[in-house]
Short mmCIF file of C-alpha atoms (C1' of nucleotides) in Angstrom, two decimals:
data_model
loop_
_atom_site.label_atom_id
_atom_site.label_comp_id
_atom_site.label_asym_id
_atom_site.label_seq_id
_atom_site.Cartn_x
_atom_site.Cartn_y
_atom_site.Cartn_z
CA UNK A 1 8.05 69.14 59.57
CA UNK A 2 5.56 67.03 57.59
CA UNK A 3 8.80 64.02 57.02
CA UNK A 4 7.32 60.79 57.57
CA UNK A 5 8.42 58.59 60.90
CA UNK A 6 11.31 56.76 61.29
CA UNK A 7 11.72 53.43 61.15
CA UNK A 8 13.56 52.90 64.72
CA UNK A 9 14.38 49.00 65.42
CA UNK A 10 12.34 47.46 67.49
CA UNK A 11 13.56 47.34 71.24
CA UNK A 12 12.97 44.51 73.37
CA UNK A 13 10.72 45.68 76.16
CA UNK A 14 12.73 46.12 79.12
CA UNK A 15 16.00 44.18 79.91
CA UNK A 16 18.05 46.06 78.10
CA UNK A 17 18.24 48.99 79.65
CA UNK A 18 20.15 48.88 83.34
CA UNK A 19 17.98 49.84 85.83
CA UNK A 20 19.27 52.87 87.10
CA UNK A 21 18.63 54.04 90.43
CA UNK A 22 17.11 57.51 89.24
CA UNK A 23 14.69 56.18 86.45
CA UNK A 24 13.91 53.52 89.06
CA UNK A 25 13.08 56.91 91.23
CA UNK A 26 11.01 58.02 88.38
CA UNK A 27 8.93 54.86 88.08
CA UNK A 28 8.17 54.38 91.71
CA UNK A 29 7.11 58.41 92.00
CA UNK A 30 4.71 57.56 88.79
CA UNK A 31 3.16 54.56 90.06
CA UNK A 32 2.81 55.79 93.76
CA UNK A 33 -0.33 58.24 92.13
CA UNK A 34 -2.23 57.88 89.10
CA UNK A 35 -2.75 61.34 88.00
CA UNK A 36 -0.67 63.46 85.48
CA UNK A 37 2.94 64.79 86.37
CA UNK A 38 4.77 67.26 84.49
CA UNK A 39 8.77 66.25 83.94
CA UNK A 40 9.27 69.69 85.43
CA UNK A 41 6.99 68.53 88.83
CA UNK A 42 8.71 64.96 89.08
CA UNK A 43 11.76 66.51 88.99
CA UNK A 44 10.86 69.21 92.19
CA UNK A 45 9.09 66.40 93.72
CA UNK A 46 12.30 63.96 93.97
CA UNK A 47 14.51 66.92 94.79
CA UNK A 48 11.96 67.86 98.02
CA UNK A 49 11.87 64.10 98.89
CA UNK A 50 15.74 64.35 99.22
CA UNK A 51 16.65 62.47 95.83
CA UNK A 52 19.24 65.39 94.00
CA UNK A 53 18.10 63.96 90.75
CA UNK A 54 18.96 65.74 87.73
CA UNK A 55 16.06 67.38 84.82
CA UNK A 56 17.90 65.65 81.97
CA UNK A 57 17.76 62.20 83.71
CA UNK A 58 14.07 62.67 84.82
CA UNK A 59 13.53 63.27 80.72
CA UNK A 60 15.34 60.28 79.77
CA UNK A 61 13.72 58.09 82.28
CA UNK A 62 10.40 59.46 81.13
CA UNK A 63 11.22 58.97 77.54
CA UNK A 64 12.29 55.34 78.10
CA UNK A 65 9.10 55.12 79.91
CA UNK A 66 7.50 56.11 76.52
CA UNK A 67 9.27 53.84 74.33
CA UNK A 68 8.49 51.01 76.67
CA UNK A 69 5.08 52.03 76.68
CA UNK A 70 5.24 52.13 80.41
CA UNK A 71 3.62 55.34 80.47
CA UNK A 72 1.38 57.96 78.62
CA UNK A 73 2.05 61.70 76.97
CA UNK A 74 -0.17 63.86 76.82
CA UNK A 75 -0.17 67.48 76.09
CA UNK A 76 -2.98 69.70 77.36
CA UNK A 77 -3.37 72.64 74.12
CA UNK A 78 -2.96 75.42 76.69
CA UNK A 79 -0.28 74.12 78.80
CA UNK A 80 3.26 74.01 77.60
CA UNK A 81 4.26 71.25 79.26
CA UNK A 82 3.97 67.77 78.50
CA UNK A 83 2.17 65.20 81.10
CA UNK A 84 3.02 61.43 81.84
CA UNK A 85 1.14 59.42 83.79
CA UNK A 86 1.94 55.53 84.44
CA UNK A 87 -0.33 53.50 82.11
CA UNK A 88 -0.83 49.58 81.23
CA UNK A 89 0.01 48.23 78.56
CA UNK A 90 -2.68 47.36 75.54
CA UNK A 91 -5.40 49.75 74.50
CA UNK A 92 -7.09 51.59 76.47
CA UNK A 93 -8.62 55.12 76.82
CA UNK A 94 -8.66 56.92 80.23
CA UNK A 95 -11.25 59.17 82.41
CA UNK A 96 -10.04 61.89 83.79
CA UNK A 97 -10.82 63.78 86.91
CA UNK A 98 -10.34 67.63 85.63
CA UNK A 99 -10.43 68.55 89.31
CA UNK A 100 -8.12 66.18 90.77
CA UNK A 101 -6.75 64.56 88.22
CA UNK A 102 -7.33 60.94 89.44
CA UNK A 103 -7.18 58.75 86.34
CA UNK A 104 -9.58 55.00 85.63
CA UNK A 105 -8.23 53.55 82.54
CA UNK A 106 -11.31 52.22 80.34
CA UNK A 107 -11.29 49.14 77.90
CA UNK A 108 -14.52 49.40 76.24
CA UNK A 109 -15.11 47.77 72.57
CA UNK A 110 -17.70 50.31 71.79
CA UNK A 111 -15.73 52.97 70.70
CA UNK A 112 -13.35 50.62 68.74
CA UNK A 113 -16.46 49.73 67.12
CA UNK A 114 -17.19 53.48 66.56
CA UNK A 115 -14.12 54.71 65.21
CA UNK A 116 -13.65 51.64 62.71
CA UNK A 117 -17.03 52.39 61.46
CA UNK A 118 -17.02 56.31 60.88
CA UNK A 119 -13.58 55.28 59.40
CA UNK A 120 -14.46 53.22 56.90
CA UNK A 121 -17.95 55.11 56.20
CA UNK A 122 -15.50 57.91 54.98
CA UNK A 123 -13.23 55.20 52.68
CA UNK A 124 -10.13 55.44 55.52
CA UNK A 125 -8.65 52.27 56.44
CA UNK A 126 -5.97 50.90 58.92
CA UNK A 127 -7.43 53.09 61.89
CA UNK A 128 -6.53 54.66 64.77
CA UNK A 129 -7.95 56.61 67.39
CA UNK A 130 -6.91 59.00 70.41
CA UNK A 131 -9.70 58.95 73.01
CA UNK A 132 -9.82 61.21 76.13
CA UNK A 133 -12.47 61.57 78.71
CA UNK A 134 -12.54 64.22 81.20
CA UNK A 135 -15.39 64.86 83.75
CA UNK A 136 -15.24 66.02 87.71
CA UNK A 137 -15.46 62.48 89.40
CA UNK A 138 -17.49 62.25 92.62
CA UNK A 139 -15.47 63.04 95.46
CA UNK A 140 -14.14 66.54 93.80
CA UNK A 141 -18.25 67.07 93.12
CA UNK A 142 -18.71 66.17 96.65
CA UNK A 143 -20.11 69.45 98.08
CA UNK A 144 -18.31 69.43 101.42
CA UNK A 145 -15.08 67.89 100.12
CA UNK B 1 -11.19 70.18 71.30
CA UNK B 2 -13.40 69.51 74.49
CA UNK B 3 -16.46 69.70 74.68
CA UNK B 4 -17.34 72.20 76.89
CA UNK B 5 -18.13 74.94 74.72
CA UNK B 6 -18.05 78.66 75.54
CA UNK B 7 -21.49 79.58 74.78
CA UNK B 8 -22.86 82.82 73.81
CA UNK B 9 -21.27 84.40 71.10
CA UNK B 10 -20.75 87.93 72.85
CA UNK B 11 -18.19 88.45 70.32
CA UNK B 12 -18.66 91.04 67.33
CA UNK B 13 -16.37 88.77 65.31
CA UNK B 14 -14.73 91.15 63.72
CA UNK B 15 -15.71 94.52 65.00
CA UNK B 16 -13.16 94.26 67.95
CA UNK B 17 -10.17 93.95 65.91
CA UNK B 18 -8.97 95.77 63.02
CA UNK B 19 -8.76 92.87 60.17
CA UNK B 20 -4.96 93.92 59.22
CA UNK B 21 -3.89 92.07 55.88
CA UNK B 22 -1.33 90.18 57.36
CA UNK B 23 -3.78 88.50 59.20
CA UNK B 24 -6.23 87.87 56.43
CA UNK B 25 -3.29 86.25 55.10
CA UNK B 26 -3.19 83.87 57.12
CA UNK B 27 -7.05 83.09 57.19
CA UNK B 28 -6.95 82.90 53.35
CA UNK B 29 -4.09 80.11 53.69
CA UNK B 30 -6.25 78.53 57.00
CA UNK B 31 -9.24 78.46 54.51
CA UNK B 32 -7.87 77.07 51.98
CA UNK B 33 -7.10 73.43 52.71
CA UNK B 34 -9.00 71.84 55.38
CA UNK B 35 -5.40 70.03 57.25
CA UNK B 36 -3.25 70.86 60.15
CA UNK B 37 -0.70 73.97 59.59
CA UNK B 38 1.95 74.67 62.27
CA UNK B 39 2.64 78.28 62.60
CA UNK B 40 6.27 77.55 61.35
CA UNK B 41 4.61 76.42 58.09
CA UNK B 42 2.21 78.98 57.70
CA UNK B 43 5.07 81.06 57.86
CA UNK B 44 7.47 79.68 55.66
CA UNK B 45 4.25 78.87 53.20
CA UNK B 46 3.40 82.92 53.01
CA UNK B 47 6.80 84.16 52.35
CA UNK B 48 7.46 81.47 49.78
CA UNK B 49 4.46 82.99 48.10
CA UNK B 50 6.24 86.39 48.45
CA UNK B 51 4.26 87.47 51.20
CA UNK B 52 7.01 88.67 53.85
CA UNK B 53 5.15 88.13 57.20
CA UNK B 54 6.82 87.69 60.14
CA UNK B 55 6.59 84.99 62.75
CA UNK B 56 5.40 87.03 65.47
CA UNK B 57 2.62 88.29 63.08
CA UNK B 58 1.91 84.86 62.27
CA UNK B 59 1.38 83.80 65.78
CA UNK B 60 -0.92 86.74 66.78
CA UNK B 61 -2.84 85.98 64.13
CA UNK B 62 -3.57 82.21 64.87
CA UNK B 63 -3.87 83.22 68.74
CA UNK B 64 -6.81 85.57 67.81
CA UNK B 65 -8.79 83.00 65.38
CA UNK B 66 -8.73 80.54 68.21
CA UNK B 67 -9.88 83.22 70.65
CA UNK B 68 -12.42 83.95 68.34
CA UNK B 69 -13.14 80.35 67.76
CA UNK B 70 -12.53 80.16 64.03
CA UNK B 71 -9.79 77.51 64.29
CA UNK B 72 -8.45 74.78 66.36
CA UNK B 73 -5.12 73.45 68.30
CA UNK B 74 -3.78 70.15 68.54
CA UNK B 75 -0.43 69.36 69.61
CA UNK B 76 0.76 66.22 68.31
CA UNK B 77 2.35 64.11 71.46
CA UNK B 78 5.80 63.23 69.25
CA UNK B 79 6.03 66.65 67.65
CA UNK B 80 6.77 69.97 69.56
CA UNK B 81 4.97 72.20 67.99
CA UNK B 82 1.64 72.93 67.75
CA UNK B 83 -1.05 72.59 64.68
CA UNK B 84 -3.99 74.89 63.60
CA UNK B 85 -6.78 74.28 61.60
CA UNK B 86 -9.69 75.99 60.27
CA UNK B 87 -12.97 74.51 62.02
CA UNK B 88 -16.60 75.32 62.12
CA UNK B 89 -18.17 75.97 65.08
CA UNK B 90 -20.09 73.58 67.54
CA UNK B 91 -19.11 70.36 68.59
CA UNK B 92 -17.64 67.67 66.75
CA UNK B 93 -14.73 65.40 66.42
CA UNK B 94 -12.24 64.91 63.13
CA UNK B 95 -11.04 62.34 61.05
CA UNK B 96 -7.82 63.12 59.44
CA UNK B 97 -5.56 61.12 56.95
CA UNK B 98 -2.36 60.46 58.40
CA UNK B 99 -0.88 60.31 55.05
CA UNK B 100 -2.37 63.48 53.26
CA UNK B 101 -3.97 65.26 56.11
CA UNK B 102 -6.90 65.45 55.27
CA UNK B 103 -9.42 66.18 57.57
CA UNK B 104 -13.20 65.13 57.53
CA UNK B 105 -15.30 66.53 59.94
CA UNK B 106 -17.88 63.53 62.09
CA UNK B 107 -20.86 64.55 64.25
CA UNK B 108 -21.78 61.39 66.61
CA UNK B 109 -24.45 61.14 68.69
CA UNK B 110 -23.13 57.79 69.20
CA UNK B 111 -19.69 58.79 70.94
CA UNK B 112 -20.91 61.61 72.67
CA UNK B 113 -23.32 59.01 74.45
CA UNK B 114 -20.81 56.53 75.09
CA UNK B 115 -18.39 58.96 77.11
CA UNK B 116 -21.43 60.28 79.07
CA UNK B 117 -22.34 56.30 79.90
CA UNK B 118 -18.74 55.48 80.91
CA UNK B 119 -18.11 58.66 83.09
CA UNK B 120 -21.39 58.01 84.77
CA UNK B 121 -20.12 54.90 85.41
CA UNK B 122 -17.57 55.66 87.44
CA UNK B 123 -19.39 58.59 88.71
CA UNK B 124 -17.79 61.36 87.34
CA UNK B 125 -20.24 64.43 86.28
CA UNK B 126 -19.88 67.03 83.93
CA UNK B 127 -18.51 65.19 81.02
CA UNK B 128 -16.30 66.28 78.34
CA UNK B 129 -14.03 64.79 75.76
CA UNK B 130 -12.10 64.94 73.06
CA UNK B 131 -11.68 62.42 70.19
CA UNK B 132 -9.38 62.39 66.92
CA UNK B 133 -9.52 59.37 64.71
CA UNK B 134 -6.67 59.01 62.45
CA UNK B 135 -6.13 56.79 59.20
CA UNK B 136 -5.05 56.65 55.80
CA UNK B 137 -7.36 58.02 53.32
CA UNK B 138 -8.93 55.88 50.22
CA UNK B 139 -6.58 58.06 47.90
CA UNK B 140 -3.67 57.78 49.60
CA UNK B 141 -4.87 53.97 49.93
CA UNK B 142 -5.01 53.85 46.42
CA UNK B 143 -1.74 51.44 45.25
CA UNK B 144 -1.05 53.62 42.05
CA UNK B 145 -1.91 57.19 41.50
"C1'" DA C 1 37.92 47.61 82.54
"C1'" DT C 2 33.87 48.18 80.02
"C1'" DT C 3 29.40 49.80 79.58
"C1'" DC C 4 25.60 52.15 80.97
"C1'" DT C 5 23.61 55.93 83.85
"C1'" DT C 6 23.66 60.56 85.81
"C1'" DG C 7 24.31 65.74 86.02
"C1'" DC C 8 25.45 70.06 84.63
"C1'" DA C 9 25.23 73.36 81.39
"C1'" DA C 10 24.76 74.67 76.87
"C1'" DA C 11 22.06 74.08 72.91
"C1'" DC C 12 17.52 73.89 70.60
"C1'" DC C 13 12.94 74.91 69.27
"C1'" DC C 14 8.68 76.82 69.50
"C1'" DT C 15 6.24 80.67 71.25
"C1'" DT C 16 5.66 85.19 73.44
"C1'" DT C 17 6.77 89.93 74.38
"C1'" DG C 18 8.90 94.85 74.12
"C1'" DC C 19 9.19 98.49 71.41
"C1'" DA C 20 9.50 101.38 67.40
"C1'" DA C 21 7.54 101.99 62.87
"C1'" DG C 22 3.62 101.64 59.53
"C1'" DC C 23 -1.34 101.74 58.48
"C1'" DT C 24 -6.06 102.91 58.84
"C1'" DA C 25 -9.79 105.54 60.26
"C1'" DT D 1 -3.75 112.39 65.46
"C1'" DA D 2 -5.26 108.24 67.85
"C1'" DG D 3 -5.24 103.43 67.94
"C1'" DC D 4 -4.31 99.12 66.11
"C1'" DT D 5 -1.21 96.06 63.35
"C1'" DT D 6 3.36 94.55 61.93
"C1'" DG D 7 8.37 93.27 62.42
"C1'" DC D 8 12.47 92.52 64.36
"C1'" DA D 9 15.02 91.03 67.91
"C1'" DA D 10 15.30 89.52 72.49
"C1'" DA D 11 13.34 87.01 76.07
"C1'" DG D 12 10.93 82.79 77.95
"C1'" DG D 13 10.03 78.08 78.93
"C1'" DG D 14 10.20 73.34 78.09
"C1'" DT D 15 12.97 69.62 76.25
"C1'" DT D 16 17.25 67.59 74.33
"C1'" DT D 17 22.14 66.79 73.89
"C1'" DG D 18 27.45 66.81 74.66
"C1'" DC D 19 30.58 65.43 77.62
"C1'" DA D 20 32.91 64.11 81.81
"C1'" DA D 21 32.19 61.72 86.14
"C1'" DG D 22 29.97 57.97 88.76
"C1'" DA D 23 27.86 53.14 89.24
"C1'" DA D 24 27.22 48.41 87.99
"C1'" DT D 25 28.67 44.20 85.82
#
DNA sequence: ATTCTTGCAAACCCTTTGCAAGCTA
DNA sequence: TAGCTTGCAAAGGGTTTGCAAGAAT
């Protein structure tokens, strides 16, 4: 459990996987919204929409997605499941909607700063950091929605 | 991990539930070192020191201490299962050695400022977050030792 | 035809729960 | 004895994988 990572060859971003009509279902169903989506709720959402995908595929799309750092994981510590959500590329930390899950991606050197200092004030180098906002955002706080 | 901190204690710590040594056991070996433990190792870690607990026990044990607030969860995105670590109280963020595991507590005003400022930006209200800076540790730095 | 993708179902893993037995007060 | 804790085994739920069938090149 506590074995170090792989060392997994490097894969050339996209173009050398084929397309695939499902995974290309996948992708357009994660960048129609930008919230969070559970595999399990992209899966029931193509089936509804009339697209008999299959769970594994829906995981291996989503996975690819992840390698090609297409999209985000995240895993909420009271929920079982795993959430993806379409992302850009580059660093970034997000904002959150906790209500509706809408989702602003933030670029903001600040932080960076932050984290590189408090590192190094405690002797850690080559630093990383996981950064998560969450907040209700202003139409969910809207009284009459 | 967020922010948004149950107040009040309300909670006679340990008048509620009988202590039961199994589950000391497994605040002793929380105590102890100040890194992540997944169940499964806390497990395997007590009945290597010839403490036969079992799993179930182990589990019931870390659900109560995070009830109770006297640990944390993190799931890792890449790994399944989930992590626990002894924590004090209050809000504040960690700084943990991807190499050793070690984990150094930070209190920011700095951070906790910044997220507030970007949320308002985009309107959201009722800010929370959750930040985890990881890097490698001056000893485990160190070329020889 | 070859290679990659898809689906189904079984396999896996971590976590939770049912229930009987063991302690503690 | 009453009430809580512990263990084992079984159940749950999400994710992954084996393998045969279906597309695309």
């Amino acid at each position: 459990m506590s074995e170090q990572v792989e060392e997994r060859d490097g894969r050339p971003a996209s173009g050398r996987r084929r397309a695939g009509r499902q995974r290309a279902a996948v992708q357009e169903l994660l960048g129609a919204g930008s919230s969070f989506r559970s595999a399990q709720e992209i899966y029931a959402d193509l089936r509804e929409r009339g697209n008999p995908i299959g769970l594994a595929t829906v995981y291996r799309a989503l996975q690819a997605m992840v390698e090609d750092g297409e999209v985000d994981v995240l895993r909420s510590s009271d929920d079982a499941e795993a959430v993806y959500r379409r992302c850009s590329r580059g660093h970034h930390h997000h904002l959150v909607c906790r209500r509706c899950g809408r989702t602003v991606e933030v670029e903001d050197q600040a932080v960076e700063r932050w984290a590189g200092a408090v590192a190094h004030e405690h002797g850690f180098t080559d630093v990383a950091h996981q950064v998560e906002v969450f907040g209700t955002c202003a139409q969910c706080a809207a009284p009459s929605s």
